[in-house]
CSV table of C-alpha atoms in Angstrom, one decimal:
chain,number,residue,atom,x,y,z
K,6,UNK,CA,-8.5,48.4,7.1
K,7,UNK,CA,-9.3,48.0,3.4
K,8,UNK,CA,-8.7,44.3,3.5
K,9,UNK,CA,-11.0,44.0,6.6
K,10,UNK,CA,-13.6,46.1,4.7
K,11,UNK,CA,-13.6,43.8,1.8
K,12,UNK,CA,-14.0,40.8,4.1
K,13,UNK,CA,-17.0,42.4,5.8
K,14,UNK,CA,-18.5,43.4,2.4
K,15,UNK,CA,-18.4,39.7,1.4
K,16,UNK,CA,-20.9,38.8,4.0
K,17,UNK,CA,-24.4,38.3,2.4
K,18,UNK,CA,-26.6,41.2,3.5
K,19,UNK,CA,-23.8,43.8,3.7
K,20,UNK,CA,-24.5,46.3,0.8
K,21,UNK,CA,-21.4,48.5,1.1
K,22,UNK,CA,-18.5,49.6,3.3
K,23,UNK,CA,-16.6,52.8,3.8
K,24,UNK,CA,-13.8,54.1,6.0
K,25,UNK,CA,-14.8,57.2,8.0
K,26,UNK,CA,-12.3,58.9,10.3
K,27,UNK,CA,-10.1,55.8,10.3
K,28,UNK,CA,-13.0,53.5,11.3
K,29,UNK,CA,-14.7,50.8,9.2
K,30,UNK,CA,-18.4,51.4,8.6
K,31,UNK,CA,-20.6,48.8,6.9
K,32,UNK,CA,-24.2,49.4,5.6
K,33,UNK,CA,-26.4,46.3,6.0
K,34,UNK,CA,-29.9,45.3,4.9
K,35,UNK,CA,-32.4,45.4,7.8
K,36,UNK,CA,-34.1,42.1,6.8
K,37,UNK,CA,-30.8,40.3,6.7
K,38,UNK,CA,-29.5,41.7,10.0
K,39,UNK,CA,-29.7,38.5,12.1
K,40,UNK,CA,-27.7,36.5,9.6
K,41,UNK,CA,-25.2,39.3,9.0
K,42,UNK,CA,-24.5,39.6,12.7
K,43,UNK,CA,-24.2,35.8,13.2
K,44,UNK,CA,-21.7,35.7,10.3
K,45,UNK,CA,-19.7,38.6,11.6
K,46,UNK,CA,-19.4,36.8,14.9
K,47,UNK,CA,-18.7,33.3,13.6
K,48,UNK,CA,-16.5,33.9,10.5
K,49,UNK,CA,-12.9,33.3,11.7
K,50,UNK,CA,-11.6,36.1,9.4
K,51,UNK,CA,-13.8,38.5,11.3
K,52,UNK,CA,-14.5,37.0,14.8
K,53,UNK,CA,-16.4,39.9,16.2
K,54,UNK,CA,-17.1,38.3,19.6
K,55,UNK,CA,-18.5,41.4,21.3
K,56,UNK,CA,-21.2,43.9,20.6
K,57,UNK,CA,-20.0,47.0,22.4
K,58,UNK,CA,-23.1,49.1,22.0
K,59,UNK,CA,-26.1,49.9,19.9
K,60,UNK,CA,-27.6,53.4,19.4
K,61,UNK,CA,-30.1,55.2,17.3
K,62,UNK,CA,-29.7,58.3,15.1
K,63,UNK,CA,-32.7,60.4,14.0
K,64,UNK,CA,-32.9,61.9,10.6
K,65,UNK,CA,-36.5,63.2,10.5
K,66,UNK,CA,-36.3,64.5,6.9
K,67,UNK,CA,-35.8,60.9,5.6
K,68,UNK,CA,-38.5,58.4,4.9
K,69,UNK,CA,-36.6,55.8,6.9
K,70,UNK,CA,-35.7,58.3,9.6
K,71,UNK,CA,-33.7,56.1,12.0
K,72,UNK,CA,-30.2,54.7,11.7
K,73,UNK,CA,-29.6,51.8,14.1
K,74,UNK,CA,-25.8,51.7,14.7
K,75,UNK,CA,-24.0,48.6,16.1
K,76,UNK,CA,-20.4,48.8,17.2
K,77,UNK,CA,-18.7,45.4,17.2
K,78,UNK,CA,-15.3,44.4,18.6
K,79,UNK,CA,-13.0,41.5,17.9
K,80,UNK,CA,-10.8,41.0,20.9
K,81,UNK,CA,-8.9,38.1,19.4
K,82,UNK,CA,-8.1,40.0,16.1
K,83,UNK,CA,-8.0,43.5,17.6
K,84,UNK,CA,-10.4,45.0,15.0
K,85,UNK,CA,-13.7,46.9,15.0
K,86,UNK,CA,-16.6,47.6,12.7
K,87,UNK,CA,-19.6,49.8,12.8
K,88,UNK,CA,-22.7,48.3,11.2
K,89,UNK,CA,-25.6,50.6,10.2
K,90,UNK,CA,-29.1,49.8,9.1
K,91,UNK,CA,-32.1,52.1,8.5
K,92,UNK,CA,-35.7,51.9,9.6
K,93,UNK,CA,-38.8,54.0,10.2
K,94,UNK,CA,-41.1,54.2,13.2
K,95,UNK,CA,-43.4,51.5,12.0
K,96,UNK,CA,-41.0,48.9,10.7
K,97,UNK,CA,-39.5,46.6,13.3
K,98,UNK,CA,-35.8,45.7,13.3
K,99,UNK,CA,-34.9,42.1,14.0
K,100,UNK,CA,-33.6,41.7,17.6
K,101,UNK,CA,-30.0,40.3,17.9
K,102,UNK,CA,-30.3,39.3,21.5
K,103,UNK,CA,-29.9,35.7,20.5
K,104,UNK,CA,-26.4,36.5,19.0
K,105,UNK,CA,-25.3,38.8,21.8
K,106,UNK,CA,-27.6,38.7,24.9
K,107,UNK,CA,-26.3,42.1,26.0
K,108,UNK,CA,-28.2,43.6,23.1
K,109,UNK,CA,-31.4,43.4,25.2
K,110,UNK,CA,-30.3,46.4,27.3
K,111,UNK,CA,-29.3,48.5,24.2
K,112,UNK,CA,-32.5,47.6,22.3
K,113,UNK,CA,-34.6,48.6,25.3
K,114,UNK,CA,-32.7,51.9,25.4
K,115,UNK,CA,-33.2,52.5,21.6
K,116,UNK,CA,-36.9,51.7,22.0
K,117,UNK,CA,-37.3,54.0,25.0
K,118,UNK,CA,-35.4,57.0,23.6
K,119,UNK,CA,-36.2,56.8,19.9
K,120,UNK,CA,-39.2,54.5,19.6
K,121,UNK,CA,-37.3,52.0,17.4
K,122,UNK,CA,-39.2,48.7,17.5
K,123,UNK,CA,-37.2,45.4,17.7
K,124,UNK,CA,-39.1,42.2,16.6
K,125,UNK,CA,-38.3,39.1,18.6
K,126,UNK,CA,-37.2,41.1,21.7
K,127,UNK,CA,-39.0,39.5,24.7
K,128,UNK,CA,-38.3,42.4,27.1
K,129,UNK,CA,-39.1,45.6,25.2
K,130,UNK,CA,-39.8,47.8,28.2
K,131,UNK,CA,-38.7,51.3,28.9
K,132,UNK,CA,-35.4,51.5,30.7
K,133,UNK,CA,-34.5,55.2,31.2
K,134,UNK,CA,-37.8,57.1,31.3
K,135,UNK,CA,-40.5,56.7,34.0
K,136,UNK,CA,-43.5,54.4,33.9
K,137,UNK,CA,-46.3,56.1,31.9
K,138,UNK,CA,-43.9,58.4,30.0
K,139,UNK,CA,-45.3,59.5,26.7
K,140,UNK,CA,-43.2,59.9,23.6
K,141,UNK,CA,-39.5,59.3,22.9
K,142,UNK,CA,-37.2,62.1,24.1
K,143,UNK,CA,-34.3,61.7,21.7
K,144,UNK,CA,-36.4,62.2,18.6
K,145,UNK,CA,-35.7,65.5,17.1
K,146,UNK,CA,-39.4,66.5,17.0
K,147,UNK,CA,-39.7,65.9,20.7
K,148,UNK,CA,-40.0,69.3,22.6
K,149,UNK,CA,-37.0,70.3,24.7
K,150,UNK,CA,-39.2,70.9,27.7
K,151,UNK,CA,-41.1,67.7,27.3
K,152,UNK,CA,-44.8,67.4,28.0
K,153,UNK,CA,-45.0,66.8,31.8
K,154,UNK,CA,-42.9,67.8,34.8
K,155,UNK,CA,-42.4,65.7,37.9
K,156,UNK,CA,-42.4,67.2,41.4
K,157,UNK,CA,-42.9,66.1,45.0
K,158,UNK,CA,-46.1,67.6,46.5
K,159,UNK,CA,-45.6,68.3,50.1
K,160,UNK,CA,-49.4,68.4,50.9
K,161,UNK,CA,-50.2,65.1,49.2
K,162,UNK,CA,-46.9,63.5,50.3
K,163,UNK,CA,-46.3,62.0,46.9
K,164,UNK,CA,-44.6,62.5,43.5
K,165,UNK,CA,-47.0,63.9,40.9
K,166,UNK,CA,-46.9,64.5,37.2
K,167,UNK,CA,-48.4,67.6,35.7
K,168,UNK,CA,-48.3,69.5,32.4
K,169,UNK,CA,-45.1,71.6,31.9
K,170,UNK,CA,-45.5,75.2,33.0
K,171,UNK,CA,-42.7,77.6,32.0
K,172,UNK,CA,-42.3,80.0,34.9
K,173,UNK,CA,-41.7,83.5,33.6
K,174,UNK,CA,-40.4,85.0,36.8
K,175,UNK,CA,-36.9,84.0,36.1
K,176,UNK,CA,-36.9,85.1,32.5
K,177,UNK,CA,-36.6,88.9,32.9
K,178,UNK,CA,-32.9,89.6,32.1
K,179,UNK,CA,-31.4,93.0,32.5
K,180,UNK,CA,-28.2,92.0,30.6
K,181,UNK,CA,-26.1,94.2,32.9
K,182,UNK,CA,-22.8,93.0,34.2
K,183,UNK,CA,-22.7,92.4,38.0
K,184,UNK,CA,-20.9,95.7,38.5
K,185,UNK,CA,-23.4,97.7,36.5
K,186,UNK,CA,-26.3,96.2,38.3
K,187,UNK,CA,-24.9,97.2,41.7
K,188,UNK,CA,-26.5,100.6,41.9
K,189,UNK,CA,-27.4,100.8,45.6
K,190,UNK,CA,-24.1,100.4,47.5
K,191,UNK,CA,-24.2,102.0,51.0
K,192,UNK,CA,-23.2,105.7,50.6
K,193,UNK,CA,-24.1,105.9,46.9
K,194,UNK,CA,-27.7,107.0,47.5
K,195,UNK,CA,-27.1,110.4,45.9
K,196,UNK,CA,-25.6,108.8,42.7
K,197,UNK,CA,-28.5,106.4,42.5
K,198,UNK,CA,-31.0,109.3,42.8
K,199,UNK,CA,-29.1,111.3,40.1
K,200,UNK,CA,-29.1,108.3,37.8
K,201,UNK,CA,-32.8,107.7,38.2
K,202,UNK,CA,-33.5,111.4,37.5
K,203,UNK,CA,-31.4,111.3,34.3
K,204,UNK,CA,-33.2,108.2,33.1
K,205,UNK,CA,-36.6,109.9,33.8
K,206,UNK,CA,-35.5,112.9,31.6
K,207,UNK,CA,-34.1,110.8,28.7
């Protein structure tokens, strides 16, 4: 693992490497990403033929709040590496779809869920959220309830979007166990009346 790490670190644009939980992690420069990925794929010592996935991580307290994480696999050499770069909401990340065409799907997902922009990506459309969706739901400052709710309107015979309304009817909890809450079993009317009278006194 250490030997592979030193080989990865020798690639221009890779600033450091570390081993976390038995896995190799390399930190790369955002501006050098395309050349780093091409070298990781083409160097016979590394031969990372496949990009398994790409994801985002949000750290809102940092100036460059997003990590973009690439997981690469070498089938021929049976080795893996995780490449991480950082960016902010306004600075685009070079698209690597020319190195691995499958990256288009993952870059669209990172754009959709985090708002990470990929320059050179010809198909940067939302992929998981609906048309007209506002915001990026995996950002940590995105509200858990979202901004709109979708429902089918029987009168209009169509799906409509409307502002979220938190219904309070289902939020009155009595915190009783199911057995304590059963106070009106048939034949227990007298017990129920006595209990209500005691509660009125106390």
